[in-house]
Coordinates of C-alpha atoms in Angstrom, one line a residue:
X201 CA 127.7 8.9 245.1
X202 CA 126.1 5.8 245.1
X203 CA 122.2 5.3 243.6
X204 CA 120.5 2.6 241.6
X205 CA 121.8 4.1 238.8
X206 CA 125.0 1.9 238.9
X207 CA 122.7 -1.5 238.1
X208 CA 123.2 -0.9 234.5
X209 CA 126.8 0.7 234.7
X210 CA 127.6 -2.9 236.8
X211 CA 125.9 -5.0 234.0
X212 CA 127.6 -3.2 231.2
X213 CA 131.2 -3.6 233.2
X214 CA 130.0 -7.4 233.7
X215 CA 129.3 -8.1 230.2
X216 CA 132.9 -6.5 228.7
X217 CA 134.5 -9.1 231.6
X218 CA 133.1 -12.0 230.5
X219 CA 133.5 -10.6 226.6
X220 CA 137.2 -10.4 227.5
X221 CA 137.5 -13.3 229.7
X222 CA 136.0 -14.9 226.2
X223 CA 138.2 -13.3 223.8
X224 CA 140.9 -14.6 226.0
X225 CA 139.9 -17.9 226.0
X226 CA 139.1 -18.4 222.5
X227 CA 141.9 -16.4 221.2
X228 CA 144.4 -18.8 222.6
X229 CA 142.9 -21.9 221.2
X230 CA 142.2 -20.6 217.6
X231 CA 144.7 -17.8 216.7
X232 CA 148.6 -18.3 216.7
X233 CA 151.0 -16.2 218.6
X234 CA 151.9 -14.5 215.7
X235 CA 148.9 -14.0 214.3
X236 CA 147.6 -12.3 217.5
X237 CA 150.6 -9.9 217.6
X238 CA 150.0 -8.7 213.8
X239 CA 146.4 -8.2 214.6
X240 CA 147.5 -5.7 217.9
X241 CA 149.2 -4.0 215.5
X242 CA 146.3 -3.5 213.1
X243 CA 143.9 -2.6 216.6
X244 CA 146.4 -0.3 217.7
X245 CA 145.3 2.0 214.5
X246 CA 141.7 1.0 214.4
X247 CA 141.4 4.3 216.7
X248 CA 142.9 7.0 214.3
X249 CA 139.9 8.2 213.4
X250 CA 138.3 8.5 216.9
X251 CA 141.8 10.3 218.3
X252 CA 142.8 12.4 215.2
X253 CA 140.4 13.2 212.4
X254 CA 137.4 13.0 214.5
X255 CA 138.5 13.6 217.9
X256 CA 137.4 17.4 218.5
X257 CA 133.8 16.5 216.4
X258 CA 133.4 12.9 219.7
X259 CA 134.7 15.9 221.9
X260 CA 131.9 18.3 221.2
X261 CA 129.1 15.8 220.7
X262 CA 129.6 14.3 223.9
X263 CA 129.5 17.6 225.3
X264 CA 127.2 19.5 223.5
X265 CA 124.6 17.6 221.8
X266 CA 123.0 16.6 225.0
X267 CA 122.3 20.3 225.8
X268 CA 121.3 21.5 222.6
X269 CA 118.3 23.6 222.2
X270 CA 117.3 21.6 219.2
X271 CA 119.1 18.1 219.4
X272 CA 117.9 16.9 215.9
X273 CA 119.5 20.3 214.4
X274 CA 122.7 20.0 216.1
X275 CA 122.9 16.5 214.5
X276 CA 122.6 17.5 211.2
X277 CA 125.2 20.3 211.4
X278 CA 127.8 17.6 213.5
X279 CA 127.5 15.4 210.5
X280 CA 128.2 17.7 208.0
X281 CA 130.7 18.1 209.9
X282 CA 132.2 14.8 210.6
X283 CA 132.2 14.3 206.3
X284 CA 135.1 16.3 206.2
X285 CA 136.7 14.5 208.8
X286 CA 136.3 11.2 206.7
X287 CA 137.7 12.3 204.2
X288 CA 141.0 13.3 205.2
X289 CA 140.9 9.8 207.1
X290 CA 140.3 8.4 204.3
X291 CA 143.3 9.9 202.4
X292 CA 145.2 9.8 206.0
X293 CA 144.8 5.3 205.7
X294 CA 145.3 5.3 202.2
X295 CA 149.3 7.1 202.5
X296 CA 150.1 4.9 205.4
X297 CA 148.6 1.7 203.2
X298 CA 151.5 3.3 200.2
X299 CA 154.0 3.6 203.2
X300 CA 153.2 0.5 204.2
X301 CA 153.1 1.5 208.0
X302 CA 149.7 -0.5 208.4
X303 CA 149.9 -4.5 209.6
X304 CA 149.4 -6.4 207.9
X305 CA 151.3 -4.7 204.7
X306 CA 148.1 -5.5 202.3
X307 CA 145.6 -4.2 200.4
X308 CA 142.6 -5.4 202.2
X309 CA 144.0 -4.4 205.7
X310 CA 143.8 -0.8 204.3
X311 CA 140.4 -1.0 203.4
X312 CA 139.3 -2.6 206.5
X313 CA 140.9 -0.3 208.6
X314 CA 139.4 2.5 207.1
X315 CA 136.0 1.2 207.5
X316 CA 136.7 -0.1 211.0
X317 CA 138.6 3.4 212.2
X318 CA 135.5 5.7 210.9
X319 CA 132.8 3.5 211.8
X320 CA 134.2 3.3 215.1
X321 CA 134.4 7.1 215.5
X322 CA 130.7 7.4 214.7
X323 CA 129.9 4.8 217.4
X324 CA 132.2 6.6 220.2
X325 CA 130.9 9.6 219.3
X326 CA 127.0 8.5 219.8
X327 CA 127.8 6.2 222.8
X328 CA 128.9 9.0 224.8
X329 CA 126.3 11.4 223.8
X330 CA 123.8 8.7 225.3
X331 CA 126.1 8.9 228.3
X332 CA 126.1 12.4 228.4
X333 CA 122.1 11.9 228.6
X334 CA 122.5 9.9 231.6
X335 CA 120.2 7.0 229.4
X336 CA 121.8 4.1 231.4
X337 CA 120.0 1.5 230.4
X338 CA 119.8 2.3 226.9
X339 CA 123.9 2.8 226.8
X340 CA 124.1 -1.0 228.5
X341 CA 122.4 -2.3 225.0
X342 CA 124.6 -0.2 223.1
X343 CA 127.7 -2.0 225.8
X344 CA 126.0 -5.4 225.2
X345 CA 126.3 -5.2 221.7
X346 CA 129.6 -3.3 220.8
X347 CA 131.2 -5.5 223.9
X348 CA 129.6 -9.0 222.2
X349 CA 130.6 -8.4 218.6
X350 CA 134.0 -7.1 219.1
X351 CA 134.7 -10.1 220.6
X352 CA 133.4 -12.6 218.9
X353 CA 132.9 -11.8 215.1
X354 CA 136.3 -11.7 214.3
X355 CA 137.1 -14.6 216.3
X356 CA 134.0 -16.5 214.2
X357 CA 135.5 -15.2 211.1
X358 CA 139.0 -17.1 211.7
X359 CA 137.1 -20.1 213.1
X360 CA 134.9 -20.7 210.4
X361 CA 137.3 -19.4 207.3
X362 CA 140.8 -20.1 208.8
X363 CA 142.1 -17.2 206.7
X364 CA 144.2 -15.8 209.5
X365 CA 144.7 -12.0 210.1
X366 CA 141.9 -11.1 207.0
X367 CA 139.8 -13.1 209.3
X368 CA 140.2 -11.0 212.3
X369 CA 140.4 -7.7 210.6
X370 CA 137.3 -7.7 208.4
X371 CA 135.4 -9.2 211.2
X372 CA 136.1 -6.4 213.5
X373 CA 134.9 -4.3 210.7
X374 CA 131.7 -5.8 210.3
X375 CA 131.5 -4.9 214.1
X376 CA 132.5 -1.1 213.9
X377 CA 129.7 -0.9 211.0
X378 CA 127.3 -2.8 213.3
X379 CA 128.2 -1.0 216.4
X380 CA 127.5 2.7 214.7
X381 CA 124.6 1.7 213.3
X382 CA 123.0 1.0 216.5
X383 CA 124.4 3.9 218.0
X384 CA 123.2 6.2 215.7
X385 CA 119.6 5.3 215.8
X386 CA 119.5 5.7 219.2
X387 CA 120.8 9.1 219.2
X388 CA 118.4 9.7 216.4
X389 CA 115.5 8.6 218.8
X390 CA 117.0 10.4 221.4
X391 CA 117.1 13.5 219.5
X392 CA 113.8 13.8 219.5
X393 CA 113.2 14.7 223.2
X394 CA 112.6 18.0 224.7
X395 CA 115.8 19.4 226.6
X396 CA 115.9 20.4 230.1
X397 CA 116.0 24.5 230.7
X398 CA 118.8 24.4 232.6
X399 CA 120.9 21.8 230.3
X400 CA 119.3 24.5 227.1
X401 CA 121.0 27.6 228.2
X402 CA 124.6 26.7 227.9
X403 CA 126.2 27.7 224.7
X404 CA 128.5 25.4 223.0
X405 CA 131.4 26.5 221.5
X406 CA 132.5 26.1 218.1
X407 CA 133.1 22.6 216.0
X408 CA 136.0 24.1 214.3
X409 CA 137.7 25.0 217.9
X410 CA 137.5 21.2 219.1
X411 CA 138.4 20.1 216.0
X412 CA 141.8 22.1 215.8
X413 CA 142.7 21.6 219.7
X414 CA 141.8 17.9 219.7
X415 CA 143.6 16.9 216.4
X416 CA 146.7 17.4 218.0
X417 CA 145.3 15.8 221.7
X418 CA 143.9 12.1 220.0
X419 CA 147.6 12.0 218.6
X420 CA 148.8 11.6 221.6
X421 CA 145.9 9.6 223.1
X422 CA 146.3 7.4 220.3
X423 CA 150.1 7.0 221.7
X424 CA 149.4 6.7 224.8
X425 CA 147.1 3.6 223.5
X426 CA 149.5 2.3 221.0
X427 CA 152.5 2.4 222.6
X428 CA 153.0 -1.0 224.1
X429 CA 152.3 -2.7 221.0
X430 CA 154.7 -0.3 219.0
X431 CA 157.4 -0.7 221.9
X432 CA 157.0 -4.3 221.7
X433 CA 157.1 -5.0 217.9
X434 CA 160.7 -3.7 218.3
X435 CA 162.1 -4.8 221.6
X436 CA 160.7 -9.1 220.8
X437 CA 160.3 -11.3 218.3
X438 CA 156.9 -12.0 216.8
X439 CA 155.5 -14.0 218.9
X440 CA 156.5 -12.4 222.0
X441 CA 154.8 -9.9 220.3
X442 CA 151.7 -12.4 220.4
X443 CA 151.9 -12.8 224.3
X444 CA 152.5 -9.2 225.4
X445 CA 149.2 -8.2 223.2
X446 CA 147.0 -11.1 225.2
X447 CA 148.5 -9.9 228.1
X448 CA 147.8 -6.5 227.6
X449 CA 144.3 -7.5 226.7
X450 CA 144.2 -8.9 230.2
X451 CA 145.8 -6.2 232.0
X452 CA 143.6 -3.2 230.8
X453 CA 140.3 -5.3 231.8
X454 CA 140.5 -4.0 235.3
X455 CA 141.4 -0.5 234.8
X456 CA 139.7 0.4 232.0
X457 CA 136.3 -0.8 233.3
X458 CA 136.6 0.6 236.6
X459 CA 137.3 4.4 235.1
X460 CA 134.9 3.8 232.4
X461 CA 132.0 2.8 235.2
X462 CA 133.2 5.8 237.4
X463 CA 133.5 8.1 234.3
X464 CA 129.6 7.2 233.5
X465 CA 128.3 7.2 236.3
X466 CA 130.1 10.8 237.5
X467 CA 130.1 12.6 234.5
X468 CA 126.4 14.0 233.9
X469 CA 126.8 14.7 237.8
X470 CA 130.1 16.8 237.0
X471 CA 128.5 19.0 234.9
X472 CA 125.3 19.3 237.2
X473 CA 127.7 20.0 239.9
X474 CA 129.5 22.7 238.0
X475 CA 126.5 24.4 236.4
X476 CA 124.0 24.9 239.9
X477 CA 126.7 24.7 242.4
X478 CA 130.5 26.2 241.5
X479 CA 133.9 25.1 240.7
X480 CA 134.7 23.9 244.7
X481 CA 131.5 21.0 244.6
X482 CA 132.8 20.0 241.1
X483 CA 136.8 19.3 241.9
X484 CA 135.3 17.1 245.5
X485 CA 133.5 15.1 243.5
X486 CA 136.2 14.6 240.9
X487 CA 138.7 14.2 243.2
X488 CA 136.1 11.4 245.2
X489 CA 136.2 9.7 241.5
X490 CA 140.1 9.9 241.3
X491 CA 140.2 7.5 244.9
X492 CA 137.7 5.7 244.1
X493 CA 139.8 4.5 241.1
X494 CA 143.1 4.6 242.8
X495 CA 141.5 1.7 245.5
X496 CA 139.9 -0.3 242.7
X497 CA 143.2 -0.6 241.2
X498 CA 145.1 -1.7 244.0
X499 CA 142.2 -4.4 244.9
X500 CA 142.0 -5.3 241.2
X501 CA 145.8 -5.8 241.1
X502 CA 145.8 -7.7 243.9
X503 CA 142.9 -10.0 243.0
X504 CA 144.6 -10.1 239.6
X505 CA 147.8 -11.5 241.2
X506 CA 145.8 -14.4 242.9
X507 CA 144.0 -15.4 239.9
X508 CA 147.2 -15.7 237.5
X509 CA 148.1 -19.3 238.7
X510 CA 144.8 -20.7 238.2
X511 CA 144.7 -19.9 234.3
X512 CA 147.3 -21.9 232.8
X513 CA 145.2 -24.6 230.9
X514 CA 141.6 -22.9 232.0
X515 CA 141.6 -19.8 230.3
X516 CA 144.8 -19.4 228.6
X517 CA 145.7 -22.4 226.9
X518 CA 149.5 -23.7 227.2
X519 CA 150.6 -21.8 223.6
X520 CA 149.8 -18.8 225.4
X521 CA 151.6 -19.5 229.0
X522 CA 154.5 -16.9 228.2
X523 CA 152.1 -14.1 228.2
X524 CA 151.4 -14.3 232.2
X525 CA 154.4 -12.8 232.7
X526 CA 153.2 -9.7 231.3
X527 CA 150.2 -9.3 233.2
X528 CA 150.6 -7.4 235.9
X529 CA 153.4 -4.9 234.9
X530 CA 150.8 -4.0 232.2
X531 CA 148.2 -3.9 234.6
X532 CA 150.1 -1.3 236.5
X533 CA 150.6 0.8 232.9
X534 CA 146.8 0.6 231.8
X535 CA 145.9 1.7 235.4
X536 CA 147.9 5.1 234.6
X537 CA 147.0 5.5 231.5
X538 CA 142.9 4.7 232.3
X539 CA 143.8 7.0 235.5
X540 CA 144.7 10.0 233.3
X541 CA 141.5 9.9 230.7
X542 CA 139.6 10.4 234.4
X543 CA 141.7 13.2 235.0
X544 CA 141.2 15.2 231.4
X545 CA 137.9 14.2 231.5
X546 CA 137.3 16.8 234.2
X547 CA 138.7 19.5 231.3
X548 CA 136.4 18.3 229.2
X549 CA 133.4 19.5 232.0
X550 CA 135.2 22.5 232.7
X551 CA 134.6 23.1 228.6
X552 CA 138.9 23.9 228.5
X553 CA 140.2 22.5 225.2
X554 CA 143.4 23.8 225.1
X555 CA 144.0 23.1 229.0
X556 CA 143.2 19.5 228.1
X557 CA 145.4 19.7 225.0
X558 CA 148.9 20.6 227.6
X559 CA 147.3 18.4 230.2
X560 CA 147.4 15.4 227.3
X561 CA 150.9 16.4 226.5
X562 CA 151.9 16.4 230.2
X563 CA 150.5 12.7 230.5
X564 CA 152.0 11.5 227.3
X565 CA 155.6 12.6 227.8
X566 CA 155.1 10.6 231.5
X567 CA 153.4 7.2 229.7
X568 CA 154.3 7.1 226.4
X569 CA 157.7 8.8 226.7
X570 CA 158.9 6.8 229.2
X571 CA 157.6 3.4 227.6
X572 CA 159.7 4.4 224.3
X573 CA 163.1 5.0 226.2
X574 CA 163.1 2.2 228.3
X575 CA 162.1 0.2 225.2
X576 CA 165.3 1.2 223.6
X577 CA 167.1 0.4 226.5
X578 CA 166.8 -3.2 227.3
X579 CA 163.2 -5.7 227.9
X580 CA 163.8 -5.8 231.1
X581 CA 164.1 -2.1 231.6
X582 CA 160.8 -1.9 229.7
X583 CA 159.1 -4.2 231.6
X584 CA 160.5 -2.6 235.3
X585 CA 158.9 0.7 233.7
X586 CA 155.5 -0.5 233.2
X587 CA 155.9 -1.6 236.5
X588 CA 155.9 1.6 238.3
X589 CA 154.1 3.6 235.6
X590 CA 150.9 4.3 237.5
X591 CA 152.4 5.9 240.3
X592 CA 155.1 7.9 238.3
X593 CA 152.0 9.3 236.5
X594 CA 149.1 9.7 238.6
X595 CA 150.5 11.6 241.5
X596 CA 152.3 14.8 239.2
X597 CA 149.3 14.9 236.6
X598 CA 147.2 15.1 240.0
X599 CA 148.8 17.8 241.2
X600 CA 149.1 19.7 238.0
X601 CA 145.7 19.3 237.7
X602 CA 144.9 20.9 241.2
X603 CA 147.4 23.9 240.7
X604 CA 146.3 24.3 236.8
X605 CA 150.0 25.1 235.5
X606 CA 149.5 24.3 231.9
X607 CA 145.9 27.1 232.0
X608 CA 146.5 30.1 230.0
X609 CA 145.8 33.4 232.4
X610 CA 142.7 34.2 230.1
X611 CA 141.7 30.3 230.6
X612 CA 141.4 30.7 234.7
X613 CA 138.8 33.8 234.0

């Protein structure tokens, strides 16, 4: 399980902490509370384009494009592709801009979510096909550089302009352009290399069936992501608003790194596993993942409770000190929902769109649905929730991952 292959998986993890721990910092010091709570908002829809319109086309490519017979081909059909796409998120941003759903209500903060939301689908997409490729060193660059200008350009662009939100949202547009960019000429690179004959021989299935099944599953990823935020914007004020998005930012450090370095470091091995040596090799390994996680969430949380006293006035300045309040029920929310992308990842291997699809649904009505009611309940009810999230979801999407409920009779042959 363990091999030198995890030096670059530990630097990439390393560089989005102390990106984060950054962020953090900086935020505090240079962006009001309300200010930061308008600009979750707009984050919480900078991923439409990577959960709905392009979803099934990250899906494939992340799958597929590593095995292709001819990489450079599969390319250029995936991009035709993905135009499509684009435009129907182009029209998508441009109804919610007229229905004023997007934050802030203004012209500009359409346009930049549009760029941001389809330039960061394009980077997903080719970030994960260099996963896929087991190129570890060449994804930490790709890490370093998303991880550095997320951060800080759109903290630069308040700093130096001090025109608020537009600050923050075009700057984290020039980052999604930057980010793709650099993504995509790798790949391009990439593409060039002969492909393994055992990686060759699988044939992928077809761009319009991920594209249909996965619509409807980055819907309700994309709730699963946004639903804090969205909760929150209607159970507090503004700028409570403001301290549950830093918090959050906090909280989902831990989790989200450690399933994203067990994710890339097991995934290529997944589909080794299930290719030369069967179903039974494949679901020990994933299931080896799964505790891994669980234990790095529990010493995360509890590392995370000692650390919360030391920050007041080091890395959160006082503005800010509501927010550690937050912290750790979140922490326990992120660590389900970072729990079940490990979980439907192992669909993805097992090439089972429509699985993943119920098994998405499953998870979302357990997160998501519960974070809504509570909401409408009563804060503190919310907040008790997120508390006990990750256990209320991990456990029953485990087992209904082991027993396979939601798989079609024709899916299990």
């Amino acid at each position: 399980m363990f091999s030198r292959d995890w030096l670059p998986i530990a630097a990439s993890q390393i560089v989005a902490v102390v990106c984060g721990l950054a962020g953090v910092h900086l935020t505090t010091r240079w962006v009001r509370p309300e200010e930061a709570g308008t600009y979750g908002l707009f984050l919480s829809l900078t991923p439409l384009g990577a959960m709905l319109t392009h979803a099934g086309l990250i899906k494939h490519f992340s799958r597929h494009w590593v095995g292709a017979p001819d990489r450079r081909s599969y390319l250029r059909v995936w991009l035709r592709a993905s135009l499509w796409a684009s435009a129907v998120l182009l029209a998508g941003v441009l109804l919610a801009g007229a229905a004023r759903l997007i934050q802030p209500r203004t012209g500009w903060a359409v346009a930049a979510l549009f760029i941001a939301t389809s330039a960061g689908a394009y980077a997903q997409s080719f970030q994960l096909g260099v996963q896929s490729a087991a190129r570890y060193w060449t994804d930490f660059g790709l890490t370093f550089f998303g991880s550095t200008t997320r951060t800080f350009v759109p903290l630069l662009a308040i700093w130096g302009t001090g025109a608020g939100v537009a600050a923050l949202a075009g700057g984290y547009a020039l980052h999604a352009v930057g980010f793709a960019g650099l993504a995509g000429v790798v790949v391009l690179r990439l593409s060039r290399n002969p492909v393994s004959g055992s990686a060759a021989g699988e044939q992928p299935a077809s761009l319009r069936a991920y594209q249909m099944v996965f619509l409807f599953h980055g819907a309700l990823v994309l709730v699963n992501q946004g639903v804090v935020r969205w909760s929150a914007s209607f159970a507090f004020d503004d700028a409570t608003l403001g301290y549950i998005t830093l918090a959050a930012n906090l909280a989902a450090v831990g989790p989200s790194l450690a399933s994203g370095a067990l994710w890339q470091f097991s995934y290529p091995r997944l589909l080794a596993q299930k290719r030369d040596a069967g179903m039974g090799p494949m679901q020990r390994l994933a299931d080896l993942t799964l505790a891994l996680y669980v234990l790095a969430c529990l010493g995360g949380g509890l590392l995370l409770a000692g650390l919360l006293p030391l920050l007041p006035g080091t890395l959160v300045a006082n503005a800010y000190l509501p927010a550690l309040r937050f912290v750790l029920p979140l922490f326990s929310f992120y660590a389900g929902l970072c729990g079940l992308t490990l979980l439907q990842g192992e669909l993805l291997v097992l090439d089972r769109p429509r699985a993943a699809l119920r098994f998405a649904a499953l998870g979302t009505a357990l997160l998501a649905g519960g974070t809504l009611a509570f909401a409408l309940l009563s804060p503190a009810r919310l907040i008790a929730w997120w508390w006990y999230s990750f256990a209320a979801a991990l456990l029953p999407l485990w087992i209904a991952l082991r027993r396979g409920w939601w798989i079609d009779r024709e899916e299990r042959t």
